[in-house]
Each structure stands twice: as C-alpha cells, then as structure tokens.
Coordinates of C-alpha atoms in Angstrom, one line a residue:
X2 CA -17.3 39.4 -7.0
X3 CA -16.4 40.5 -10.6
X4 CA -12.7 41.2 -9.1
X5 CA -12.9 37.8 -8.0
X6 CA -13.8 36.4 -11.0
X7 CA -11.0 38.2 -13.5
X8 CA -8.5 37.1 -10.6
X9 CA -9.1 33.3 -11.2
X10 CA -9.0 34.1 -14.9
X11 CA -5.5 35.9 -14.9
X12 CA -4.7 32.7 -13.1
X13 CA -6.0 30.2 -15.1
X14 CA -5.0 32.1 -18.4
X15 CA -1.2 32.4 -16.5
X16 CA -1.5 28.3 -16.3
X17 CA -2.7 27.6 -20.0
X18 CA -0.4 30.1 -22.3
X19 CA 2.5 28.1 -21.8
X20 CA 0.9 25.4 -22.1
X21 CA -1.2 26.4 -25.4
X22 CA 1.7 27.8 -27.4
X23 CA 3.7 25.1 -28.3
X24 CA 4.5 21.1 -28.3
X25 CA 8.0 21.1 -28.9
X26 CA 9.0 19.9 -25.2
X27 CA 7.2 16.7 -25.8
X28 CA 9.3 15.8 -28.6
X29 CA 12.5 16.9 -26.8
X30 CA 14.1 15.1 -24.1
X31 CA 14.2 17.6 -21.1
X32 CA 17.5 17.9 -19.4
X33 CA 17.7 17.4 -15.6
X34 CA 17.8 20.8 -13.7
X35 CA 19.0 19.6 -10.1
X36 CA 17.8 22.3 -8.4
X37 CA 17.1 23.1 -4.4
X38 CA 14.9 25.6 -3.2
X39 CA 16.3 25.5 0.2
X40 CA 19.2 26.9 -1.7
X41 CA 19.2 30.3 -0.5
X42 CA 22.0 31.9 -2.2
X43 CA 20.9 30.0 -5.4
X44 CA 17.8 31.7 -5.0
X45 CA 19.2 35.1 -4.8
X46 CA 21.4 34.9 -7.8
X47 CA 17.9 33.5 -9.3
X48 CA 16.2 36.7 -8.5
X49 CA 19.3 38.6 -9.4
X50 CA 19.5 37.5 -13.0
X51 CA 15.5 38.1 -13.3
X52 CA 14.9 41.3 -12.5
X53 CA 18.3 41.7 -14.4
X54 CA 17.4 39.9 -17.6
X55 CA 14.0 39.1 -17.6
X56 CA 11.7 41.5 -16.4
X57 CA 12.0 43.9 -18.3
X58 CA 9.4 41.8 -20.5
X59 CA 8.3 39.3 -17.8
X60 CA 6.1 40.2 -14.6
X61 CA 5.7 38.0 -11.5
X62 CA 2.0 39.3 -10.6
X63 CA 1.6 36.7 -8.1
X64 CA 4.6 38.2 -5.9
X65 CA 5.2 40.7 -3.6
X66 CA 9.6 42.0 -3.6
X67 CA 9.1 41.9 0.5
X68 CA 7.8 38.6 1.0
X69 CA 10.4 37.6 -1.9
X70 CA 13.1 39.3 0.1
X71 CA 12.1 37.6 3.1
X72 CA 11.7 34.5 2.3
X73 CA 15.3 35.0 0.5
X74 CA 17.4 35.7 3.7
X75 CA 17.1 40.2 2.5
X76 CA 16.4 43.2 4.1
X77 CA 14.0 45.6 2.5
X78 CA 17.0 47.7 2.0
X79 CA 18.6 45.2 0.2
X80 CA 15.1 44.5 -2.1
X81 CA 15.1 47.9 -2.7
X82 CA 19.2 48.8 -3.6
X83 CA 19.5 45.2 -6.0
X84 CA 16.4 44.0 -7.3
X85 CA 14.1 47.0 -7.9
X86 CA 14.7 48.9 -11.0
X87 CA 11.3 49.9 -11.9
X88 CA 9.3 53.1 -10.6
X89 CA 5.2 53.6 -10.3
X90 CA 3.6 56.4 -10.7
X91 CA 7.1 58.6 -11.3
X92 CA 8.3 57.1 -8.1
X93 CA 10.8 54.4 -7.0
X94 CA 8.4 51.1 -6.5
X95 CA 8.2 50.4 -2.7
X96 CA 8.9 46.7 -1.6
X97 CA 5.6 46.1 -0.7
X98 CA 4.7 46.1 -4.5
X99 CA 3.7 43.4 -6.7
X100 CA 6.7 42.2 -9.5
X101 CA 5.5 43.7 -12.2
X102 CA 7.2 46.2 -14.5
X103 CA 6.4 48.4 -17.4
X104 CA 5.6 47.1 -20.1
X105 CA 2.0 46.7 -21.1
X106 CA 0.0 44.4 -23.0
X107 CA -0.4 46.3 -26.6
X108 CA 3.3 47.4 -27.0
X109 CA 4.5 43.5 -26.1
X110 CA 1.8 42.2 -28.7
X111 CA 3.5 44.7 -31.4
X112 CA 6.4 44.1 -30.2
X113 CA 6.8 40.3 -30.6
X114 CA 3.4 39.2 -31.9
X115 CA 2.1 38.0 -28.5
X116 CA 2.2 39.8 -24.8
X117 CA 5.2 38.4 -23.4
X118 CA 3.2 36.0 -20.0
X119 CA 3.2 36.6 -16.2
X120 CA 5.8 33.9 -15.3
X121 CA 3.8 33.6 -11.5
X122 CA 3.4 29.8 -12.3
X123 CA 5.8 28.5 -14.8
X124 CA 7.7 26.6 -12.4
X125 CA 4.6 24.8 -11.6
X126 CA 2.5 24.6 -15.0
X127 CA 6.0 23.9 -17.2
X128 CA 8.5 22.6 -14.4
X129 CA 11.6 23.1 -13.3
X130 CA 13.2 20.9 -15.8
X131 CA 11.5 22.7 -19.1
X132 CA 12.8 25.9 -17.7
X133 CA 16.1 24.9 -17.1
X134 CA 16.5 23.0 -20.6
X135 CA 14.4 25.6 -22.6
X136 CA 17.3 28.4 -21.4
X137 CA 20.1 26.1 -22.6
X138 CA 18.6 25.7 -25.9
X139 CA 18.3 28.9 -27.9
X140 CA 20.2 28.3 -31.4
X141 CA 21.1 30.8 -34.5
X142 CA 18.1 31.0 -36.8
X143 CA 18.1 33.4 -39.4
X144 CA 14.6 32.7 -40.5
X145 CA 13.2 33.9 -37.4
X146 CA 12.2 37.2 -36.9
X147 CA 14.6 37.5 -33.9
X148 CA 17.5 35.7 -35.5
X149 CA 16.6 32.9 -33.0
X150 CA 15.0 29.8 -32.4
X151 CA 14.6 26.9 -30.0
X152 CA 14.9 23.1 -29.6
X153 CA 12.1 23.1 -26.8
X154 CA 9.9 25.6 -28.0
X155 CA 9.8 26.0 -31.8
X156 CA 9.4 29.3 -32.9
X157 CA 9.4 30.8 -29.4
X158 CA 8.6 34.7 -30.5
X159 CA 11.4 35.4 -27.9
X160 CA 14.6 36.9 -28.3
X161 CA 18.1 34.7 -26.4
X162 CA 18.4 37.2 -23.7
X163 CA 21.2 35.4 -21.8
X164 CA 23.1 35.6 -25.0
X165 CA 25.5 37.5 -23.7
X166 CA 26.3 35.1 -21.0
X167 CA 26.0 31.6 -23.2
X168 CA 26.8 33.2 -26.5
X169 CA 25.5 31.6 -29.7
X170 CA 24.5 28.1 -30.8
X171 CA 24.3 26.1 -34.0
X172 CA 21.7 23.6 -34.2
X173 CA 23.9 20.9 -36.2
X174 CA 22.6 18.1 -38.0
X175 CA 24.1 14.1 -38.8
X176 CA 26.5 14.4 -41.8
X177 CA 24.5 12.6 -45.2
X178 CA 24.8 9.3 -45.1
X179 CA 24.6 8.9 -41.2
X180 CA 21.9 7.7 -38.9
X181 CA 18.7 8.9 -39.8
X182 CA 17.6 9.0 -36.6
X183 CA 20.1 10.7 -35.1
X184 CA 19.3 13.9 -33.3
X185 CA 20.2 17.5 -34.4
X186 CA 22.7 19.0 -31.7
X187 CA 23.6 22.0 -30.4
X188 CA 27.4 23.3 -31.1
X189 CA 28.5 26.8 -29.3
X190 CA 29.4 29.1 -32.5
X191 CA 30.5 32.3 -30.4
X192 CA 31.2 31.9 -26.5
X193 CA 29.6 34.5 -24.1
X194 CA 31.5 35.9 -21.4
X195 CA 30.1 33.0 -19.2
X196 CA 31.9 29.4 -19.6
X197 CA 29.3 26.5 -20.3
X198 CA 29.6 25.2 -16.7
X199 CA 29.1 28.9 -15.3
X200 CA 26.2 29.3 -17.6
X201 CA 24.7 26.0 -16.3
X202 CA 24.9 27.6 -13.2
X203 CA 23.5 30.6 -14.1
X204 CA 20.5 29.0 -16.0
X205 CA 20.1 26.8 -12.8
X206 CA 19.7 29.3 -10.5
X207 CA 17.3 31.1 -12.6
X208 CA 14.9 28.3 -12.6
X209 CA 15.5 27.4 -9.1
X210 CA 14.0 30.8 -8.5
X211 CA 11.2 30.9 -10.8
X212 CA 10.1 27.5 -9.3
X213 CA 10.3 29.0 -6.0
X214 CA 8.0 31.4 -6.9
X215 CA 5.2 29.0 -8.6
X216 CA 5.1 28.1 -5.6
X217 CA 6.7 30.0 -1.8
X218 CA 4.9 28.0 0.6
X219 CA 7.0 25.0 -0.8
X220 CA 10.1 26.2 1.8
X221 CA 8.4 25.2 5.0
X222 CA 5.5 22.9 4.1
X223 CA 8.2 20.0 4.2
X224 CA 9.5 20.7 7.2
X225 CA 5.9 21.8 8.9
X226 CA 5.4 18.0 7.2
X227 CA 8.2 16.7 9.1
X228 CA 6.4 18.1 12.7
X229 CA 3.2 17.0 11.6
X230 CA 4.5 13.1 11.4
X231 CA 6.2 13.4 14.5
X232 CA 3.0 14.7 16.2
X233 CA 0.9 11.9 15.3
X234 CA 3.5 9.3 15.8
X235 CA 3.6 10.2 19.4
X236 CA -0.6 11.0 19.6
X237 CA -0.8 7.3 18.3
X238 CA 1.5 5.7 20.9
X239 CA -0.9 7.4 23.5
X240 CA -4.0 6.4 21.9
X241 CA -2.8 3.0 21.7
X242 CA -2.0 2.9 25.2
X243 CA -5.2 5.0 26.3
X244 CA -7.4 2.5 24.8
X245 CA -5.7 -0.7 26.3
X246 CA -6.3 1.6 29.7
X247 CA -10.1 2.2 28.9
X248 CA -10.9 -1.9 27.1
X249 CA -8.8 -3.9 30.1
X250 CA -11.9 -4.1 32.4
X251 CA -14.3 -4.8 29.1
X252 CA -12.5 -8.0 28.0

C-alpha cells in the first residue's frame, strides 16, 4: 500500500514541477512543433539525441528501453549497442530496465539548485509545442549562473545542452525610438555545427519522442479507434434490421 501511495506521488510530483517552476510560456507565443508519432524514424533519432544529450541529467522513470525499442521498430540488440550508456550495479543495464541513469537527487540539487525532473510526462503536462519551442529558445545571458537563459522559461537553472548543435543566441531588443511593443528576438551569434533547418529537425524529433513517451499507448489507440467505429457501424446496421425483424408482427 505505502509503495502504492509514493508511486502516485512521484507521479503527481512529475506532473506539477514543470508546471510550478515558471510562467514564462504563457507570456510567450509557442511555436508550432508539427510532429508525428507514427514517425518512426523520427522517433528514433528522438531517443537517439536523448539518451545522447539529455539523460545524463534527465531520467524517463515511467519507461522501460525494451518496450521503447519495441514500440520503435529495434531489436534488443540494437537498445542495448545505441541507446544504453549507463551501467547498474557495476554492470551494463539490461533492456528490461527502467530509463533512469546516474545521477541522484542531492548532487543535481547542488549542482543546479533544483534536481533536474523525471521527463516521464512532459509531453503530456507541458506539450509538444512548449518542448519544441522551449529547445529553440535558449539565449546568451551572462547574468545567469550558466551563462544562459530562456525566452519560455525565465531563469530555467539549465545549461543549452544542444549548443553545440544550434550554437548561441542573442536575445535582441527594438532599436530606441521604435515600437514599444515590439518583441525582443532571437539573432544566432555563433552557428553550431547544425544549420537552423537541421536543428529544427533535430529539436523536432526530440519532442516527438518525449511526447511519445508521455504517453505509448497513443501509437495504436487511434487505430484500435478506427476498428472500434467500424465494429459498431456494422452491429448497428444489424440491430436496426433485427429489431424491424422482432416489432413487424407487434405493429
């Protein structure tokens, strides 16, 4: 029972950090992410550039790497050669292991002021389109205690780990004199070794699989959907015709 109860916790705790550490994205407008979880090699160069560039600080609790794999179109060979780096106990992790990886709770509070969260449910408590435009929006901010800062999420305590791959951003202001109201925008300083539209890409298929994993049963629900209709399309033109059959001799 107890077990039970810290599980619901995790989860709801999992739902609500996101949500409780900033407001930014309602002051921001989101960009669209166009995304398709049916995409499977989107998906896989999604899981690709997370175990890549994100877990190292970011578990996926909520997932196993075989039903991942599977549900991805890979072998547990391949799970276990390109998207498991981390090791239990000494040990390689096996494919049958939960996402998580290494880092624990005290060393990422000392680290950047707050545990970095279980991304399990980000694609469903933030959506696909904060994720997508929160990636695309990391900017040069030397106040910051990670030289960085964000348009979506003010003062995210998270370093711009796909730096690399974007390179750096300005956040430029209107010149004095100009509209008021004209929004700050973001100006590339120092390209990555990624063009913008590969970077796009890059940052697209990222969130395709993180909002794949919010929620997995999302690949076949549709088209289990789809069956269902169908089903009681056809049951209705028999139970229409059954009951004329059973009421002729009544009217």
């Amino acid at each position: 029972m107890k077990n039970t109860i810290a599980g619901i916790l995790f989860a709801l705790g999992a739902v609500m950090l996101p949500l409780s550490a900033g407001h930014a994205a309602e002051e921001v407008a989101l960009q669209h992410a166009d995304i398709d979880v049916h995409n499977e090699q989107s998906l896989q160069r999604g899981a690709k550039y997370f175990v890549n560039y994100c877990m190292g600080c970011h578990s996926l609790n909520f997932s196993r790497y075989n039903r991942v794999g599977l549900d991805l179109g890979l072998t547990d060979e391949q799970v276990a050669d390109n998207l498991i780096f981390t090791r239990t106990d000494g040990e390689p992790t096996k494919v049958g292991e939960l996402m998580k990886n290494g880092m624990t709770a005290k060393y990422g509070s000392e680290a950047f002021g707050n545990a970095p969260p279980d991304l399990s449910l980000t694609g469903r408590s933030r959506g696909p389109d904060w994720i997508y435009s929160f990636l695309k929006s990391f900017y040069l901010d030397p106040s910051r205690p990670l030289g960085v800062n964000n348009t979506v999420f003010a003062n995210a305590g998270m370093p711009h780990v796909l730096w690399e791959l974007q390179g750096y951003q300005t956040l430029e202001h209107a010149a004095e004199g100009a509209d008021a109201h004209a929004e700050p925008k973001l100006v590339l300083e120092q390209e990555g070794t990624a063009s913008p539209a590969e970077y796009d890409q890059i940052v697209r298929d990222l969130t395709n699989f993180l909002t794949y994993v919010g929620e997995p049963a999302q690949l076949h629900r549709r088209g289990i959907g789809v069956w269902v209709l169908i089903y009681l399309g056809l049951f209705a033109v028999f139970a229409y015709f059954l009951k004329k059959e059973y009421w002729k001799d009544v009217h």
